[in-house]
mmCIF file of C-alpha atoms in Angstrom:
data_model
loop_
_atom_site.group_PDB
_atom_site.id
_atom_site.type_symbol
_atom_site.label_atom_id
_atom_site.label_comp_id
_atom_site.label_asym_id
_atom_site.label_seq_id
_atom_site.Cartn_x
_atom_site.Cartn_y
_atom_site.Cartn_z
ATOM 1 C CA UNK S 1 2.482 27.108 -12.840
ATOM 2 C CA UNK S 2 4.501 28.685 -10.296
ATOM 3 C CA UNK S 3 3.502 32.611 -8.592
ATOM 4 C CA UNK S 4 5.919 34.579 -7.512
ATOM 5 C CA UNK S 5 5.499 37.782 -5.089
ATOM 6 C CA UNK S 6 7.423 39.334 -2.834
ATOM 7 C CA UNK S 7 10.355 37.024 -2.250
ATOM 8 C CA UNK S 8 8.570 33.953 -2.523
ATOM 9 C CA UNK S 9 7.315 31.101 -5.034
ATOM 10 C CA UNK S 10 4.400 29.505 -4.985
ATOM 11 C CA UNK S 11 2.503 26.994 -7.380
ATOM 12 C CA UNK S 12 -0.743 26.747 -7.986
ATOM 13 C CA UNK S 13 -2.846 23.419 -10.162
ATOM 14 C CA UNK S 14 -4.637 25.418 -13.430
ATOM 15 C CA UNK S 15 -7.966 24.148 -13.699
ATOM 16 C CA UNK S 16 -8.625 22.687 -17.379
ATOM 17 C CA UNK S 17 -10.581 25.150 -19.814
ATOM 18 C CA UNK S 18 -9.486 27.348 -22.754
ATOM 19 C CA UNK S 19 -8.325 30.117 -20.449
ATOM 20 C CA UNK S 20 -5.541 28.584 -18.941
ATOM 21 C CA UNK S 21 -4.922 26.308 -21.788
ATOM 22 C CA UNK S 22 -4.221 30.036 -23.600
ATOM 23 C CA UNK S 23 -2.258 31.328 -20.753
ATOM 24 C CA UNK S 24 0.281 28.136 -20.367
ATOM 25 C CA UNK S 25 0.827 28.752 -24.251
ATOM 26 C CA UNK S 26 1.530 32.850 -23.693
ATOM 27 C CA UNK S 27 3.555 31.543 -20.424
ATOM 28 C CA UNK S 28 5.446 29.022 -22.662
ATOM 29 C CA UNK S 29 6.517 32.098 -24.453
ATOM 30 C CA UNK S 30 8.183 33.502 -21.415
ATOM 31 C CA UNK S 31 6.702 35.211 -17.904
ATOM 32 C CA UNK S 32 4.202 37.159 -17.871
ATOM 33 C CA UNK S 33 4.690 39.968 -14.892
ATOM 34 C CA UNK S 34 2.109 42.374 -13.356
ATOM 35 C CA UNK S 35 1.363 44.781 -11.190
ATOM 36 C CA UNK S 36 -1.853 43.907 -8.380
ATOM 37 C CA UNK S 37 -3.792 45.874 -5.965
ATOM 38 C CA UNK S 38 -5.999 45.334 -3.657
ATOM 39 C CA UNK S 39 -9.169 45.344 -4.209
ATOM 40 C CA UNK S 40 -12.232 45.182 -1.685
ATOM 41 C CA UNK S 41 -9.819 43.676 0.999
ATOM 42 C CA UNK S 42 -10.415 39.844 0.000
ATOM 43 C CA UNK S 43 -8.613 39.516 -3.548
ATOM 44 C CA UNK S 44 -5.378 41.415 -5.664
ATOM 45 C CA UNK S 45 -5.962 42.062 -8.666
ATOM 46 C CA UNK S 46 -3.655 43.199 -11.489
ATOM 47 C CA UNK S 47 -3.859 43.604 -15.397
ATOM 48 C CA UNK S 48 -1.629 40.879 -17.257
ATOM 49 C CA UNK S 49 -1.558 43.066 -20.958
ATOM 50 C CA UNK S 50 -3.008 40.737 -22.732
ATOM 51 C CA UNK S 51 -6.418 39.243 -23.755
ATOM 52 C CA UNK S 52 -7.664 35.756 -22.386
ATOM 53 C CA UNK S 53 -10.547 33.831 -23.382
ATOM 54 C CA UNK S 54 -13.095 33.851 -20.666
ATOM 55 C CA UNK S 55 -15.151 30.759 -19.312
ATOM 56 C CA UNK S 56 -17.114 32.542 -17.078
ATOM 57 C CA UNK S 57 -19.321 31.509 -14.274
ATOM 58 C CA UNK S 58 -20.806 32.201 -11.453
ATOM 59 C CA UNK S 59 -18.820 31.667 -8.627
ATOM 60 C CA UNK S 60 -17.810 31.725 -5.236
ATOM 61 C CA UNK S 61 -13.949 32.145 -4.312
ATOM 62 C CA UNK S 62 -11.646 30.817 -1.462
ATOM 63 C CA UNK S 63 -8.428 32.240 -0.521
ATOM 64 C CA UNK S 64 -5.707 30.754 -2.907
ATOM 65 C CA UNK S 65 -8.291 30.977 -5.938
ATOM 66 C CA UNK S 66 -7.073 32.076 -8.868
ATOM 67 C CA UNK S 67 -9.749 33.743 -11.291
ATOM 68 C CA UNK S 68 -9.385 35.374 -14.923
ATOM 69 C CA UNK S 69 -11.547 38.819 -14.631
ATOM 70 C CA UNK S 70 -13.139 40.732 -17.998
ATOM 71 C CA UNK S 71 -10.637 38.603 -19.839
ATOM 72 C CA UNK S 72 -7.075 40.128 -19.216
ATOM 73 C CA UNK S 73 -6.946 41.050 -15.274
ATOM 74 C CA UNK S 74 -5.975 37.736 -12.766
ATOM 75 C CA UNK S 75 -6.819 38.602 -9.285
ATOM 76 C CA UNK S 76 -5.098 36.295 -6.177
ATOM 77 C CA UNK S 77 -8.523 35.608 -3.672
ATOM 78 C CA UNK S 78 -7.807 36.073 0.515
ATOM 79 C CA UNK S 79 -11.160 35.926 0.730
ATOM 80 C CA UNK S 80 -14.094 34.494 -0.438
ATOM 81 C CA UNK S 81 -15.993 36.603 -2.930
ATOM 82 C CA UNK S 82 -18.930 35.353 -5.588
ATOM 83 C CA UNK S 83 -18.697 37.442 -9.378
ATOM 84 C CA UNK S 84 -19.781 35.657 -12.539
ATOM 85 C CA UNK S 85 -15.714 34.560 -13.279
ATOM 86 C CA UNK S 86 -13.574 32.568 -15.135
ATOM 87 C CA UNK S 87 -11.120 29.923 -12.756
ATOM 88 C CA UNK S 88 -8.014 29.442 -13.626
ATOM 89 C CA UNK S 89 -6.678 27.351 -10.626
ATOM 90 C CA UNK S 90 -5.581 27.565 -7.546
ATOM 91 C CA UNK S 91 -2.819 28.187 -4.961
ATOM 92 C CA UNK S 92 -1.339 24.742 -3.665
ATOM 93 C CA UNK S 93 -0.639 23.952 -0.082
ATOM 94 C CA UNK S 94 -1.474 27.476 1.726
ATOM 95 C CA UNK S 95 -3.880 29.139 4.063
ATOM 96 C CA UNK S 96 -5.180 32.057 4.287
ATOM 97 C CA UNK S 97 -3.343 33.996 6.856
ATOM 98 C CA UNK S 98 -0.011 32.508 5.274
ATOM 99 C CA UNK S 99 -1.452 34.063 1.841
ATOM 100 C CA UNK S 100 -2.182 37.470 3.249
ATOM 101 C CA UNK S 101 1.350 37.912 4.792
ATOM 102 C CA UNK S 102 2.181 36.954 1.576
ATOM 103 C CA UNK S 103 0.662 39.002 -0.826
ATOM 104 C CA UNK S 104 0.879 42.116 1.825
ATOM 105 C CA UNK S 105 -0.857 45.586 2.505
ATOM 106 C CA UNK S 106 -0.643 48.123 -0.776
ATOM 107 C CA UNK S 107 0.385 47.011 -4.817
ATOM 108 C CA UNK S 108 3.029 43.746 -5.875
ATOM 109 C CA UNK S 109 4.543 42.461 -8.260
ATOM 110 C CA UNK S 110 3.294 38.887 -9.416
ATOM 111 C CA UNK S 111 5.582 37.028 -11.843
ATOM 112 C CA UNK S 112 3.328 34.056 -13.729
ATOM 113 C CA UNK S 113 5.960 31.233 -14.928
ATOM 114 C CA UNK S 114 5.971 27.585 -15.947
ATOM 115 C CA UNK S 115 7.681 25.028 -13.662
ATOM 116 C CA UNK S 116 11.229 24.466 -14.591
ATOM 117 C CA UNK S 117 10.354 20.868 -16.232
ATOM 118 C CA UNK S 118 7.948 22.172 -18.123
#
């Protein structure tokens, strides 16, 4: 999956569950764009406007993790947190510092899409 934010395109490797399958089904129809805001000094989170199935488990996040929260919020983690979430995937080959620089401070617009070859 591609994630576009603040002029950068990041790639993510997705996990295999019904949540990511439903997300991929939606992305096959077109991009998903949402407004993300900082929360708790460890994530950017925003409502994606659709409900996805949840596969919640107790997770300790790492920078770069992509998490589904309450079925309709996508969180991009830039620090650690522990909670009952659904794992979606992880941003490829990125450090915490680089991710924080790309996400910036305050709100940002995030666009999720499929790579051109899918």
